[in-house]
Amino acid sequence: MPEDLKHIADDYRWGFRDEVEPELALKGLTPETVRKISEAKGEPAWMTEFRLKALEAFFKMPMPKWGPDLSALEQKLDDFYYYVKPPSRGPAESWEEVPEEIKKTYERLGIPEAERKVLAGVGAQYDSEVVYHKIKEELEKKGVVFVSIEEGLKEYEELFKKYFAKIVPPTDNKFAALNSAVWSGGSFVYVPPGVEVEVPLQAYFRVNTAGFGQFERTLIIVDEGAKVHYIEGCTAPLYTTEALHTGVIEIYVHKNAHSRYTTIQNWPTNMYNLVTQRAIVEEGGYHMWLDGNLGSKVTMKYPSSILKGRGARSEVLSIAFAKTGQHLDTGAKLIHLAEDTSGQIVSKSISKGEGRSSYRGLVKVSKNANRARANVECDALLIDPESKTDTYPYMEINNETAQIGHEATVSRLADDQIFYLQTRGLPEDEAAALIVRGFIEPVAKELPLEFAVELNRLIELEMEGSVG
Amino acid sequence: MTNRLEIQDLWVSHDGQMILKGVTLTLPLGEVHALMGPNGAGKSTLGKVIAGDPTYQVEKGRILLDGEEITDLSPDERARKGLFLAFQYPVEVPGVQVANFLRLALKERLGQEPPITEFYARLKEAIELLDWDEAVLSRYLNEGFSGGEKKKNEILQLMVLRPRYAILDETDSGLDIDALKVVARGVNSMRGPAFSALVITHYQRLLNYIVPDVVHVMMNGRVVKTGGPELALELEKRGYDWLKEEVAGA
Ligand SMILES: Nc1ncnc2c1ncn2[C@@H]1O[C@H](COP(=O)(O)OP(=O)(O)OP(=O)(O)O)[C@@H](O)[C@H]1O
Ligand SMILES: [Mg+2]
């Protein structure tokens, strides 16, 4: 194993290090790397072509000229591992087949208790390879596809090709291009017409190699009148060097379909987290993005919903928590392309120490989108006097009948609230954490119970030693 | 017997301004005292300082709880020792459900997670006695509460947490006559040898329902007179001027 692959610090609170030697590790951003990734995965020629074109696009496109400072990242792009293949025998069919080290990892992440019950519906990802995968039998019977993105390409090529990169083309932005060139891991989900998936589909994955970026790619297709809730959680260990996560999530919500995508991510504080998430919603369809962002050095993430069909609806609910040394630039986009479409954005951000959180959002209403309605609410909570927040709400309204609301608040952790809670016996730290939890409650209450509990725990950890 | 709350020659300032100028007051466990006095006398300040409000600076004097000095303890440490302050202006904490909050607070009060049955028994008893709807338990703490509801919520907390020493700061103001009776019923239900209250009020009206053992009058940062329940009646009749003269003459 190369030296620089061994340097994984294990002092991170979730930290652990697995003594698992990768079979293949590809460093540096070149056509050669891209070709080898494609080859290692045994992909059809069109995908190899697609990747190589995306890489070209990546080199041509400029870095974003707005938002957080990415200059340090630009210097480092050649130092990352773009593909790491762990020594597994491919997707495991049952829990018993999962290698012992990886089970231990899950245990240390606290996953088994919370997730074993639902593991039947889980595609868990170890580095860039799916090592554990099983489809719940009822899902299979209903014709629901829930597999790794690699398997999706292999087994459902027609369907895959019809949607892949159609919602987020490689040229969408520089990091979507990067992901398109080197993507690895992620989920492929197809829910047939009229099928309602009752249990949330959950995917756990982790990043485990120093200097290795995670480039997951997820494609979800919810066919007419179908219903699904997909959940992605991520807790990654600490790296000694800066790391990169660049994901692309594409969701197609067909007529009258109903879908939710929930993610709670807690990245190490030297991670660049640059993700493109977009959904297209057809007539009468509904999509919710629920997005929790903790940790990272820089996060840029603006889940978008394109309301394409008449009466399509979407909600984007998000939470961001920025501490000293972190800049979380998050927000949402609602693009109203049809009549009677409606959208709601609720963004809750917390800045602590010298942390900075920015809301950046866009509401766009096209000319023909009569009676479109959108409401934006972004609330910032500042824990310390030196904490920072800013708001960039963009509006492009091209229809006079549109009803657009926007409300932004900035509040500070109030001494009188802390004192009040303390007089009831709560220690200062806990009082502060409770106020923060209350602040995010309008979003957190939409989370499934075990995730709400997990989020509360993370918030408490983030708030430790914050006052006094 | 040291079971009492004692304030000894307490001097307190805020922003360089002396607000309390040598308050001395003893509240033995098992008794209910009323604290009266004109606006700005320092009653709320005294209540908040006893509870440990860090906004105020204690310049001199001591606060003792059951013989133990608590002057330098944090508000939560005091609360865990059985002290409670019902605020004149209860604070709103958005997004925090009343029931959730009470469970956390009771856990601190008891030093351990309360058995769920015990917790609900306390909630139910308090809600019924206060003539309230259980729906309030899932509302967010004081958010959007009417003035009267906020006051009632303070008594709900009092009843669930069962402190040994409670300071009630104008819990009666803003209450209609029915709510006043209900609040008094709540406080009276707590009365007994293991509970004391310092009831800050401007009105005899409340003291008709919560009959105090002792009445103190504060003026200009000091306790200037202490007497029986009849003192409150006299103030109701005559106002504060005669007392002011008496103090000035002394
Ligand atoms: N936080 C504060 N900042 C500035 N001044 C204060 C503060 N707290 C108290 N004071 C001042 O101290 C004095 C006493 O105030 P306090 O609220 O204790 O009076 P009170 O007896 O409770 O009056 P009331 O009957 O009107 O409630 C007042 O002059 C008040 O303005
Ligand atoms: Mg007062």
Coordinates of C-alpha atoms in Angstrom, one line a residue, chain A residues 416-417 419-428 430 434-435 437-439 441-442 445, chain B residues 53 75-76 79-80 84-85 87 91-92 94-96 101 104-105 108 140 142 154 157:
Chain A
D416 CA -32.1 35.4 28.4
Q417 CA -33.0 32.1 26.8
F419 CA -30.6 31.8 31.7
Y420 CA -34.3 30.8 31.5
L421 CA -33.4 27.2 30.7
Q422 CA -30.6 27.2 33.3
T423 CA -33.0 28.1 36.0
R424 CA -34.8 24.9 35.2
G425 CA -31.7 22.9 35.8
L426 CA -30.2 22.6 32.3
P427 CA -26.4 23.2 32.3
E428 CA -25.3 26.1 30.0
E430 CA -27.2 21.8 27.1
L434 CA -31.5 22.8 23.1
I435 CA -32.0 26.3 21.7
R437 CA -32.2 22.1 18.3
G438 CA -35.3 24.2 18.6
F439 CA -34.1 26.5 15.9
E441 CA -36.9 21.8 14.6
P442 CA -39.1 23.0 11.7
K445 CA -39.2 17.2 12.5
Chain B
D53 CA -28.7 35.7 36.7
P75 CA -28.2 29.1 37.8
D76 CA -28.5 25.4 36.9
A79 CA -32.0 24.8 40.3
R80 CA -30.7 21.3 40.9
F84 CA -37.1 27.8 41.1
L85 CA -37.9 31.2 39.6
F87 CA -40.3 34.7 35.6
V91 CA -38.9 33.7 27.7
E92 CA -39.9 32.1 24.4
P94 CA -39.0 28.4 19.6
G95 CA -39.0 24.8 18.5
V96 CA -38.7 23.3 21.9
F101 CA -38.3 20.5 27.8
L104 CA -35.0 17.3 30.3
A105 CA -35.5 19.6 33.2
E108 CA -31.7 17.4 35.8
Y140 CA -43.2 25.2 21.7
N142 CA -43.9 30.0 25.4
E154 CA -44.5 28.8 34.8
Q157 CA -43.2 23.8 35.4

